[in-house]
Amino acid sequence: MIRRVKIIAGGDVQAVGYREYVRKATFRKKIFGQVQNHESGEVEIIAEGEENDLKSFIENINVSEYPIDVRECNVTWHDAIGDYTKFEIIRGDKDQELFERIDVAGSLLYRVVENTTLSLEKQDQMLEKQDLMLGKQDQMLGKQDEMISLQHDTVEEIKGLRKDSESYFEKEFSEIKRKLHSIENALNEMGIKV
């Protein structure tokens, strides 16, 4: 069901980009109407659309997000008239609008600086973690070097053991061969052929 809603927003809502915020809240929604500043310091919003869309819209624009601070949001519901084809900002005096745009630009710049600061802090945290990881990688490489050194020592030990074993077994086999040859000779002398 198409309805009309009139909203009077009070608080810090002028010269802070609130009208643009309200217009942005209608983006890609079938909400038509207008938003304008009042001399009282409040902002008046008239919007028409599906009732559920309007309820969601009201929630979205009842915001406290620097520099905007909506402290009052008076809502009255009416039957739709259908006299809007888009949602627009009703602008005032050029000088007043210029100063408001400068204020909005300043607040956006502040937000950019704030986000950049947060981003730099996160980068610093990531760099610290990378430094820790690099430290651990250095430890792992040190342990790998120790393992390689131990492997090298172990290989050298095995080579030495193999050489010693080879020499020992050659002596032993030589001795066994000599003794077998002596036994064979003694048996031959006794007339026993082997």
Coordinates of N, CA and C in Angstrom, one line a residue, residues 55 88 131 175 188:
K55 N 9.0 2.5 6.3 CA 9.4 2.2 7.7 C 10.9 1.9 7.8
E88 N 14.1 14.6 -4.1 CA 15.0 15.7 -4.3 C 15.2 16.5 -3.0
D131 N 56.7 -9.4 11.1 CA 58.0 -9.4 11.8 C 58.1 -10.6 12.7
E175 N 92.2 -63.2 8.2 CA 92.6 -64.2 9.2 C 91.9 -65.5 9.1
N188 N 95.3 -82.0 4.2 CA 96.0 -82.5 3.0 C 97.2 -83.4 3.5

